Coordinates of C-alpha atoms and ligand atoms in Angstrom, one line a residue:
M174 CA -36.7 25.1 61.2
I175 CA -38.9 27.6 59.5
E176 CA -43.5 27.4 59.5
L177 CA -44.7 26.5 55.7
P178 CA -48.4 27.0 54.7
A179 CA -50.7 24.3 54.4
S180 CA -51.8 24.7 50.7
P181 CA -50.8 25.9 47.9
D182 CA -54.1 28.3 48.0
A183 CA -51.8 30.6 50.6
F184 CA -50.0 32.0 47.4
R185 CA -52.7 31.9 45.1
D186 CA -53.0 35.8 45.2
A187 CA -49.2 35.8 46.3
T188 CA -46.4 38.8 45.1
W189 CA -42.4 37.3 45.4
D190 CA -42.9 40.4 48.6
D191 CA -45.1 37.3 50.2
V192 CA -42.6 34.8 48.6
H193 CA -39.5 35.9 49.2
P194 CA -39.0 35.5 53.3
Y195 CA -39.2 32.0 52.7
Y196 CA -36.6 32.0 50.6
E197 CA -34.6 34.5 52.7
Q198 CA -34.8 32.3 55.9
L199 CA -33.7 29.4 53.9
A200 CA -30.7 31.0 52.5
T201 CA -29.5 32.7 56.2
V202 CA -30.4 29.4 58.4
A203 CA -26.9 28.6 59.7
L204 CA -25.8 25.1 58.0
D205 CA -22.0 25.3 58.7
N206 CA -21.3 22.3 60.0
A207 CA -24.7 21.0 60.8
D208 CA -25.5 16.9 61.2
V209 CA -27.2 14.8 58.3
A210 CA -30.6 15.5 60.0
L211 CA -30.7 19.4 60.1
V212 CA -29.2 19.6 56.2
E213 CA -32.3 17.1 55.1
S214 CA -34.7 19.2 57.2
W215 CA -33.7 22.0 55.7
L216 CA -34.2 20.4 52.0
T217 CA -37.5 18.8 53.3
I218 CA -38.6 22.9 53.6
W219 CA -36.9 23.6 50.4
S220 CA -37.8 21.2 48.1
R221 CA -42.3 21.8 49.8
L222 CA -41.5 25.5 49.6
D223 CA -41.0 24.9 45.5
T224 CA -44.3 22.9 44.9
L225 CA -46.2 25.1 46.9
V226 CA -45.4 28.3 44.8
G227 CA -45.0 26.0 41.9
E228 CA -48.5 24.8 42.0
A229 CA -49.8 27.9 43.0
G230 CA -48.2 29.1 39.7
T231 CA -49.0 26.3 37.8
L232 CA -52.8 26.6 39.2
A233 CA -52.9 30.2 37.6
M234 CA -51.2 29.3 34.5
I235 CA -54.3 26.3 33.8
A236 CA -57.0 28.9 34.5
Y237 CA -55.6 31.6 32.0
T238 CA -54.8 28.9 29.6
A239 CA -58.2 28.1 30.2
N240 CA -60.1 30.9 29.2
T241 CA -57.4 33.9 27.8
A242 CA -59.9 36.0 27.7
D243 CA -60.3 36.4 31.7
S244 CA -58.2 39.5 32.4
A245 CA -57.7 38.6 36.4
A246 CA -56.6 35.0 35.1
E247 CA -54.3 36.9 33.0
Q248 CA -52.7 38.7 36.0
A249 CA -52.4 36.0 37.9
Y250 CA -50.7 33.9 35.1
L251 CA -48.2 37.2 34.5
R252 CA -47.6 37.6 38.3
F253 CA -46.4 34.0 38.2
S254 CA -44.4 34.2 35.4
M255 CA -43.1 37.7 34.7
D256 CA -42.2 38.1 38.7
V257 CA -42.4 35.3 41.1
F258 CA -40.6 32.7 39.0
P259 CA -37.8 34.4 37.6
K260 CA -36.9 36.2 41.4
M261 CA -37.6 32.4 42.7
E262 CA -35.0 31.0 39.5
E263 CA -32.7 33.5 41.1
Q264 CA -33.3 32.0 45.0
Q265 CA -32.4 28.3 43.4
V266 CA -29.0 29.2 42.2
R267 CA -28.6 31.1 46.1
L268 CA -29.7 27.8 47.7
A269 CA -28.1 25.4 45.2
R270 CA -24.8 27.1 46.2
R271 CA -25.2 26.2 50.0
L272 CA -26.7 22.6 48.7
V273 CA -23.7 22.0 47.2
E274 CA -21.2 23.2 49.6
S275 CA -23.1 20.9 52.3
A276 CA -22.7 17.9 50.0
P277 CA -25.2 15.4 51.4
S278 CA -24.0 12.2 50.9
R279 CA -27.3 10.6 50.2
A280 CA -26.8 8.7 46.9
D281 CA -30.3 9.8 45.3
L282 CA -28.8 13.4 45.8
A283 CA -26.0 12.8 43.4
T284 CA -27.8 13.6 40.4
T285 CA -29.2 16.8 41.5
V286 CA -26.2 18.1 43.0
R287 CA -24.2 17.4 39.4
R288 CA -26.7 19.1 37.8
F289 CA -26.6 22.3 40.4
R290 CA -22.9 22.7 40.6
R291 CA -22.7 22.7 36.6
D292 CA -25.9 25.4 36.9
I293 CA -23.3 27.4 39.5
E294 CA -19.8 26.8 37.4
I295 CA -21.8 28.0 34.0
F296 CA -22.9 31.0 35.8
R297 CA -22.3 34.6 34.6
E298 CA -23.6 38.0 36.6
A299 CA -23.0 39.4 33.0
N300 CA -25.3 37.2 31.3
V301 CA -28.1 37.7 32.8
E302 CA -28.9 40.8 31.1
R303 CA -27.8 38.9 27.6
F304 CA -30.8 36.3 28.5
A305 CA -33.3 39.3 29.4
Q306 CA -32.5 40.4 25.7
I307 CA -32.5 37.3 23.9
E308 CA -36.2 36.5 26.0
E309 CA -37.1 39.9 24.2
L310 CA -36.4 39.0 21.0
S311 CA -37.9 35.3 21.5
A312 CA -41.2 37.6 22.2
A313 CA -41.0 39.2 19.1
Y314 CA -40.3 35.9 16.9
Q315 CA -43.4 34.7 18.9
K316 CA -45.5 38.0 17.8
I317 CA -44.7 37.7 14.2
T318 CA -45.6 34.3 14.0
G319 CA -48.4 34.6 16.1
G320 CA -49.6 37.3 14.3
M321 CA -49.7 35.0 11.1
S322 CA -52.5 34.5 8.9
V323 CA -53.9 33.8 5.5
D324 CA -56.7 34.3 3.3
W325 CA -58.4 30.7 2.8
D326 CA -61.2 31.3 0.5
G327 CA -61.9 34.8 2.2
S328 CA -61.9 33.7 5.2
A329 CA -58.6 34.1 7.8
K330 CA -56.5 31.2 8.8
T331 CA -53.8 30.6 11.2
I332 CA -50.8 28.9 9.8
P333 CA -51.8 25.1 11.8
Q334 CA -55.5 25.7 10.3
L335 CA -53.6 24.9 6.9
Q336 CA -52.9 21.2 8.1
P337 CA -56.5 19.7 7.1
Y338 CA -55.7 21.3 3.6
L339 CA -52.4 19.3 3.4
K340 CA -54.4 16.1 3.8
S341 CA -56.6 16.7 1.5
A342 CA -57.6 13.8 -1.0
D343 CA -57.5 17.4 -3.9
R344 CA -54.1 17.7 -4.7
N345 CA -54.5 21.0 -6.5
E346 CA -56.1 22.1 -3.0
R347 CA -52.9 20.2 -1.2
E348 CA -50.5 22.8 -3.0
R349 CA -52.5 25.5 -2.6
A350 CA -52.2 24.9 1.2
F351 CA -48.4 24.2 1.4
R352 CA -47.6 27.9 -0.8
L353 CA -50.1 29.7 1.1
G354 CA -48.4 28.5 4.2
A355 CA -44.6 28.5 3.3
S356 CA -45.4 32.3 1.6
A357 CA -46.3 33.9 5.0
Y358 CA -42.6 32.8 6.3
L359 CA -41.3 34.3 3.3
A360 CA -43.4 37.7 3.4
Q361 CA -41.0 38.3 7.0
R362 CA -37.5 36.5 5.8
T363 CA -36.0 40.0 6.1
E364 CA -37.6 40.1 10.0
F365 CA -36.6 36.9 10.8
A366 CA -33.2 37.5 9.7
D367 CA -32.8 40.1 11.6
L368 CA -33.8 38.7 14.6
F369 CA -31.7 35.8 14.4
D370 CA -28.6 37.8 13.5
R371 CA -29.6 39.4 17.0
M372 CA -30.1 36.2 19.1
Y373 CA -26.8 34.7 17.2
A374 CA -24.6 37.4 18.8
L375 CA -26.0 37.4 22.4
R376 CA -25.7 33.4 22.2
T377 CA -22.0 33.6 21.2
A378 CA -21.3 36.4 23.5
V379 CA -22.8 34.3 26.5
A380 CA -20.5 31.0 25.5
H381 CA -17.6 33.2 25.5
E382 CA -18.6 35.0 28.4
A383 CA -19.1 31.7 30.0
G384 CA -15.6 30.5 28.8
F385 CA -16.6 28.5 26.2
A386 CA -15.3 28.3 22.2
D387 CA -18.5 28.4 20.8
Y388 CA -22.7 28.0 21.9
Q389 CA -23.0 24.6 20.8
Q390 CA -20.4 23.8 23.8
Y391 CA -22.0 26.1 26.0
C392 CA -25.8 24.2 25.2
F393 CA -24.5 21.3 25.8
S394 CA -22.7 22.0 29.4
A395 CA -25.8 24.3 30.4
K396 CA -28.7 21.9 29.3
H397 CA -26.7 19.0 31.2
R398 CA -25.7 16.6 28.6
F399 CA -23.4 14.6 30.8
D400 CA -23.5 11.8 28.7
Y401 CA -23.1 12.6 25.2
T402 CA -21.1 15.2 23.2
P403 CA -21.2 16.9 19.9
E404 CA -19.6 14.3 18.0
D405 CA -21.4 11.6 19.4
V406 CA -24.9 13.6 18.3
A407 CA -22.6 14.1 14.8
G408 CA -23.0 10.2 14.7
F409 CA -26.4 10.7 15.3
H410 CA -26.9 12.6 12.2
H411 CA -24.7 10.5 10.0
A412 CA -26.3 7.3 11.1
V413 CA -29.8 8.8 10.4
K414 CA -28.7 10.3 7.3
T415 CA -27.3 6.2 6.4
T416 CA -30.2 4.6 7.4
V417 CA -33.2 6.7 7.9
T418 CA -32.9 9.0 4.7
P419 CA -32.8 5.7 2.5
A420 CA -35.8 4.4 4.2
V421 CA -38.1 7.5 4.1
A422 CA -37.1 7.5 0.3
R423 CA -38.8 4.1 0.1
L424 CA -41.6 4.9 1.6
M425 CA -42.1 8.4 -0.8
A426 CA -41.3 5.5 -3.6
H427 CA -44.3 3.7 -2.3
R428 CA -46.5 6.8 -1.8
Q429 CA -45.7 7.6 -5.7
A430 CA -46.9 4.6 -6.8
A431 CA -50.1 4.5 -4.5
L432 CA -50.9 7.9 -5.5
D433 CA -50.3 7.6 -9.2
I434 CA -47.9 10.7 -9.8
D435 CA -45.1 11.4 -11.6
A436 CA -43.0 12.7 -8.5
V437 CA -43.5 13.6 -4.9
R438 CA -43.8 17.1 -4.5
P439 CA -43.5 18.7 -0.7
W440 CA -47.7 19.0 -0.6
D441 CA -48.1 14.8 -1.6
V442 CA -46.5 13.6 1.8
T443 CA -48.9 14.1 4.6
V444 CA -51.9 12.6 2.9
D445 CA -53.0 9.4 4.3
L446 CA -53.0 6.6 1.5
G447 CA -55.6 3.6 1.3
T448 CA -58.6 5.8 2.4
T449 CA -60.5 9.0 0.9
E450 CA -62.1 9.6 4.2
P451 CA -60.6 11.1 6.5
L452 CA -60.3 9.4 10.3
M453 CA -62.9 10.6 12.5
P454 CA -61.4 8.9 15.9
F455 CA -64.7 10.3 18.4
A456 CA -67.7 12.8 18.0
D457 CA -67.3 14.1 22.3
V458 CA -65.1 13.9 24.4
A459 CA -66.6 11.9 27.2
T460 CA -66.0 8.8 24.4
F461 CA -62.6 10.6 23.8
V462 CA -61.8 10.3 27.5
D463 CA -63.7 6.7 28.1
R464 CA -62.0 5.1 25.0
A465 CA -58.4 6.2 26.2
E466 CA -58.7 4.7 29.8
R467 CA -59.9 1.8 28.3
I468 CA -56.1 1.8 25.7
F469 CA -54.2 2.8 29.3
T470 CA -55.8 0.0 31.2
R471 CA -55.0 -2.7 28.7
V472 CA -51.3 -1.1 28.4
D473 CA -51.5 -1.7 32.2
A474 CA -54.3 -2.2 34.9
E475 CA -51.8 0.4 37.3
L476 CA -51.9 3.0 34.3
G477 CA -55.5 2.7 33.7
Q478 CA -56.0 3.6 37.5
Q479 CA -54.4 6.3 36.9
F480 CA -56.0 7.6 33.9
R481 CA -59.4 7.1 36.1
I482 CA -58.0 9.3 38.5
M483 CA -57.3 12.2 36.1
K484 CA -60.8 12.2 34.7
D485 CA -62.5 11.7 38.3
E486 CA -60.6 14.8 39.9
G487 CA -61.0 16.9 37.1
L488 CA -57.8 16.8 35.4
L489 CA -58.4 16.8 31.9
D490 CA -59.6 20.1 30.0
L491 CA -59.1 18.7 26.7
E492 CA -62.2 19.9 24.4
S493 CA -61.3 23.3 22.0
R494 CA -63.3 25.6 23.2
P495 CA -63.6 29.7 22.5
G496 CA -61.1 31.7 24.8
K497 CA -58.9 28.4 25.5
A498 CA -55.3 29.2 24.4
P499 CA -53.9 27.0 21.3
G500 CA -51.7 23.8 22.2
G501 CA -51.4 21.1 24.2
Y502 CA -49.2 20.5 27.1
C503 CA -49.1 18.0 30.3
T504 CA -48.3 19.7 33.6
D505 CA -47.8 19.0 37.4
L506 CA -49.4 20.0 40.1
S507 CA -46.4 19.4 42.4
F508 CA -47.7 19.8 45.7
R509 CA -50.6 17.0 45.8
G510 CA -49.1 15.2 43.8
R511 CA -51.1 15.4 40.4
P512 CA -50.4 16.1 37.1
F513 CA -52.8 18.0 34.5
I514 CA -53.7 17.5 30.8
F515 CA -54.8 20.8 28.7
M516 CA -55.3 20.4 25.2
N517 CA -57.6 21.7 22.1
A518 CA -59.3 18.2 20.8
V519 CA -61.5 18.9 17.6
G520 CA -62.1 14.9 17.0
V521 CA -59.4 14.1 14.7
P522 CA -55.9 11.7 15.2
D523 CA -53.9 13.8 16.2
D524 CA -55.6 15.0 19.6
V525 CA -55.3 10.3 20.1
Q526 CA -52.1 10.9 19.5
T527 CA -51.8 14.0 21.3
L528 CA -53.5 12.5 24.4
V529 CA -52.0 9.5 24.6
H530 CA -48.1 11.1 24.3
E531 CA -48.9 13.6 27.4
A532 CA -50.3 10.6 29.2
G533 CA -47.1 9.1 29.1
H534 CA -45.7 12.5 30.7
C535 CA -48.2 12.1 33.4
F536 CA -47.9 8.4 34.1
H537 CA -43.9 9.7 34.7
D538 CA -45.5 12.3 36.7
F539 CA -47.5 9.8 38.8
A540 CA -44.6 7.6 39.0
T541 CA -42.3 10.4 40.5
H542 CA -44.4 12.0 43.1
A543 CA -43.2 9.4 45.9
L544 CA -39.5 10.5 45.1
P545 CA -38.9 13.0 48.7
F546 CA -37.6 16.3 46.9
T547 CA -38.9 17.7 43.9
W548 CA -35.6 18.0 42.0
Q549 CA -35.4 14.1 41.9
R550 CA -38.7 13.9 40.3
R551 CA -37.2 16.1 37.3
T552 CA -35.5 14.8 34.2
G553 CA -33.3 16.4 31.1
H554 CA -35.9 16.3 28.2
E555 CA -34.0 12.8 26.9
A556 CA -35.7 10.9 29.4
A557 CA -38.9 12.8 29.6
E558 CA -39.8 11.8 25.9
L559 CA -38.8 8.6 26.4
A560 CA -42.0 8.0 28.8
S561 CA -44.1 10.2 26.5
M562 CA -43.1 8.6 23.0
S563 CA -42.7 4.9 24.5
M564 CA -46.3 5.2 25.7
E565 CA -47.5 6.2 21.8
L566 CA -46.0 2.9 20.7
L567 CA -47.1 1.1 23.4
A568 CA -51.2 2.1 23.2
M569 CA -50.8 1.4 19.2
P570 CA -52.1 -1.7 19.4
Y571 CA -55.5 -1.1 21.7
L572 CA -56.5 2.1 19.3
V573 CA -58.5 -0.7 17.1
T574 CA -62.2 -1.1 18.7
P575 CA -63.7 -2.7 20.9
D576 CA -61.4 -0.5 23.3
G577 CA -60.0 2.3 21.0
Y578 CA -61.2 4.4 18.4
Y579 CA -61.0 2.9 15.0
S580 CA -62.1 0.0 13.4
P581 CA -59.6 -2.5 12.1
E582 CA -59.2 -0.6 8.4
Q583 CA -59.1 2.5 10.4
A584 CA -56.7 1.2 12.7
R585 CA -54.3 0.2 10.2
V586 CA -54.5 3.8 8.5
A587 CA -53.4 5.7 11.1
W588 CA -50.6 3.0 12.3
L589 CA -49.4 3.6 9.1
E590 CA -49.4 7.0 9.5
H591 CA -48.0 7.1 13.0
L592 CA -44.9 4.8 12.2
E593 CA -44.0 6.7 8.5
D594 CA -44.2 9.6 11.0
V595 CA -41.6 8.5 13.4
L596 CA -39.2 8.0 10.1
A597 CA -39.8 10.9 8.5
S598 CA -39.6 13.1 11.9
L599 CA -36.4 11.6 12.9
I600 CA -35.1 13.2 9.4
H601 CA -36.4 16.6 10.7
I602 CA -35.1 16.2 13.9
A603 CA -31.3 14.9 12.7
S604 CA -31.5 18.1 10.0
V605 CA -32.6 20.6 12.5
D606 CA -30.1 19.5 14.4
A607 CA -27.1 19.4 12.0
F608 CA -28.2 22.9 11.1
Q609 CA -27.6 24.4 14.1
A610 CA -24.4 22.8 14.9
W611 CA -23.1 24.3 11.6
I612 CA -24.8 27.6 12.6
Y613 CA -22.7 27.9 16.0
T614 CA -19.7 26.6 15.1
H615 CA -18.8 27.7 11.4
P616 CA -18.2 31.6 11.0
D617 CA -20.1 31.6 8.2
G618 CA -23.5 31.3 10.6
A619 CA -23.5 35.0 11.3
D620 CA -24.3 35.5 7.6
R621 CA -28.1 35.2 6.8
D622 CA -27.7 34.1 2.9
A623 CA -25.2 31.6 4.0
R624 CA -26.9 30.0 6.4
D625 CA -30.3 29.7 3.7
A626 CA -27.7 27.9 1.5
K627 CA -26.2 25.3 4.3
W628 CA -29.8 24.8 5.4
L629 CA -30.9 23.8 1.8
D630 CA -27.7 21.6 1.5
I631 CA -28.2 19.8 4.6
R632 CA -32.0 19.1 3.5
A633 CA -31.2 17.7 0.3
E634 CA -28.6 15.5 2.0
F635 CA -31.3 14.4 4.5
E636 CA -34.6 13.9 2.9
Q637 CA -34.7 12.2 -0.4
G638 CA -37.7 10.9 -2.9
V639 CA -39.4 14.8 -2.6
D640 CA -39.5 16.9 -5.3
W641 CA -38.6 20.5 -4.6
T642 CA -37.8 21.8 -8.1
G643 CA -38.3 25.3 -8.2
L644 CA -39.3 25.4 -4.4
E645 CA -35.8 26.7 -2.7
D646 CA -37.7 29.6 -1.4
Q647 CA -40.4 27.4 0.4
R648 CA -37.7 24.7 1.2
I649 CA -35.7 27.6 3.2
S650 CA -38.9 29.0 4.8
R651 CA -38.9 25.6 6.7
W652 CA -36.1 26.7 9.0
Y653 CA -38.1 29.8 9.8
R654 CA -41.2 28.1 11.3
Q655 CA -39.0 26.1 13.1
L656 CA -39.4 28.0 16.6
H657 CA -36.9 25.7 18.6
I658 CA -34.3 27.2 16.2
F659 CA -35.4 30.6 17.6
E660 CA -36.8 30.6 20.6
L661 CA -35.1 27.2 22.4
P662 CA -31.7 26.6 20.6
F663 CA -30.3 22.8 20.1
Y664 CA -33.6 21.6 22.1
Y665 CA -34.3 19.0 19.7
I666 CA -32.4 16.5 19.3
E667 CA -33.8 15.0 22.5
Y668 CA -36.8 13.9 20.8
G669 CA -34.4 12.2 18.1
I670 CA -32.8 10.5 21.2
A671 CA -36.2 9.4 23.0
Q672 CA -37.7 7.8 19.8
L673 CA -34.8 5.9 19.0
G674 CA -35.0 4.7 23.1
A675 CA -39.1 4.6 22.4
L676 CA -38.5 2.0 19.4
Q677 CA -36.6 -0.3 21.5
V678 CA -39.2 -0.1 24.0
F679 CA -42.0 -0.9 21.1
R680 CA -39.7 -3.9 19.9
N681 CA -39.2 -5.4 23.6
A682 CA -43.1 -5.2 23.7
V683 CA -43.5 -7.0 20.8
R684 CA -41.2 -10.1 21.9
D685 CA -43.1 -9.5 25.7
P686 CA -45.7 -7.1 26.3
A687 CA -45.0 -7.7 30.2
E688 CA -42.0 -7.5 30.4
A689 CA -41.2 -4.3 28.5
V690 CA -44.1 -2.5 30.3
A691 CA -42.6 -4.0 33.8
N692 CA -39.2 -2.1 32.5
Y693 CA -41.6 1.0 31.5
K694 CA -42.7 1.0 35.1
R695 CA -39.7 0.4 36.8
F696 CA -37.8 3.5 34.6
L697 CA -40.6 6.2 34.9
A698 CA -40.1 5.6 38.8
L699 CA -36.6 6.6 39.0
G700 CA -37.7 9.7 37.9
G701 CA -33.7 12.0 37.6
T702 CA -32.1 10.0 40.0
R703 CA -30.0 8.3 37.8
S704 CA -27.6 9.3 34.9
L705 CA -29.3 8.9 31.9
P706 CA -27.6 5.8 30.2
D707 CA -29.1 4.0 33.8
L708 CA -32.4 5.4 33.0
Y709 CA -32.6 4.6 29.5
A710 CA -30.9 0.9 30.5
A711 CA -34.0 0.2 33.5
A712 CA -36.1 0.7 30.3
G713 CA -34.3 -2.2 29.3
V714 CA -32.9 0.1 26.3
Q715 CA -30.3 2.1 25.1
L716 CA -28.7 5.1 24.0
V717 CA -28.4 5.0 20.4
F718 CA -25.9 7.3 18.2
D719 CA -24.4 4.4 16.1
A720 CA -25.6 3.8 12.8
E721 CA -25.6 -0.2 13.1
T722 CA -27.7 0.2 16.0
M723 CA -29.7 2.7 14.1
A724 CA -29.9 0.1 11.0
E725 CA -31.6 -2.3 13.1
L726 CA -34.0 -0.1 14.4
V727 CA -35.2 1.1 11.2
A728 CA -35.1 -2.1 9.4
F729 CA -37.8 -3.6 11.9
V730 CA -39.8 0.0 11.8
E731 CA -40.0 -1.2 7.8
E732 CA -41.0 -4.4 8.7
R733 CA -44.1 -3.9 10.9
I734 CA -44.8 -1.2 7.8
E735 CA -44.4 -3.7 5.2
A736 CA -46.6 -5.9 7.6
L737 CA -49.3 -3.0 8.3
R738 CA -49.5 -2.8 4.4
A739 CA -50.0 -6.8 3.9
G740 CA -53.2 -6.7 5.7
A741 CA -51.9 -7.4 8.9
A742 CA -54.8 -6.4 11.9
A743 CA -52.3 -5.2 14.1
P744 CA -48.7 -3.0 14.6
F745 CA -47.5 -6.8 16.5
A746 CA -48.5 -9.2 14.4
G747 CA -46.3 -11.3 12.9
V748 CA -43.8 -11.4 15.5
M749 CA -45.9 -11.8 18.9
P750 CA -47.2 -15.1 19.8
A751 CA -50.9 -15.6 19.4
Ligands
ZN1007 ZN1 -43.5 15.7 25.2

């Protein structure tokens, strides 16, 4: 039908003019009254073309983020991200229309067709320009936040570089780091509010153009949230408030006693308890990788094998180096069927957490490569993060020596930190989501002062046990710092949904680790070929929005925390048969 290049190398230097003819052929080949075999071979070619061009672009991104000083790599990356991919996106909508019209009867394409149908339904030509304007405003937000730095004892530091000081045993140093970080955002408050006002107006116009009452309704549709509603999510907020908020208040009370202070202030919430020595899980990347392989092998031999493939094939770029882009990601080399991890490891516990998390995404990629079409491999964030967050919990018991990074005493500190963080993050997730729901459904959402006041109200409801007296402005600055609110609206509750799924995987693993891992792998292999509730069911868990189930899971986590505080030698101890 259409002759494609044999490898992504053919598109390495491609501009849109080189790629376009293939999509043009796919868009114009005769499919009317075509038989099933013809439609399927058309789909196979389209899918293969997506992976060929996609992998070429991914390789360009990897090369650029590995060395941002390489201007040729930067040019190649920009060519794909600014030119090839946006235009490819347009062609996808065009081809999706043909796919939907030809209505293939394959059951394993039902979820793909449903997603395409939705994209077509809400697409409006008039919104294309609005999205471009929102992109520009997002870039302006990135520019302001990316350029922020503060003076720390005479040396310039970025805001993330203040993080270690927030864990300092010296309380004054923690307070100084906290105030300094907040001050950088407060200094730009007017600029942020101006940007947000313009984003708000554009997003509301997008929703109205597409026939929705408000932008929240639009987002639920655009994000393919077929299986839960704004009402379900409001129930989630309520459930967090009634079950997680009191649990975190108990953690804070424990913290107050352990630190022997009058009140827990915002700069007291991240310092590790029970140790004055910061954890140093590894000294070099070879050890980092070697231990990770052993940990994943303990979770499951096949997963360990997959991680070894990544090591052997050079699919791990982990160490921090000058010139590397900040942050970390897992990406997919979709043509060759291999994932890739990029991060900036410096030897801290967060690096372990990041690697285990990203590896969960990689195992998802490995498991789905056998599916015939690329769109079947894609899931929403609710399922993608279930894969990664479950792995964080499944790997926990093995973080200890001889396989893992920590002595038994250090492991206990790391486990406690992780479990406490699970609860604390649910509060943050729910408040960020509740805030956005209010912004886009309430007329006062357009008013900058009303937004700040509402954030304070919401935060006070969700976050208890921390004394913010006299720190109202610093508390307000927290939402200006949440890039999702500016750049990726309503993309946040997925982490909460996935975390509650992951906690159920963890609870199942405490009862029967082999079965929990088997279910987890069955879930991974389905990719996006089932509805969200079915994917969760395959993993042996359910979607949780209600207070009753959430309360059970919170109690389970608190039990584990209690056991660890009482000296338990493993996060599963006390429940798992010896
Ligand atoms: Zn993730």
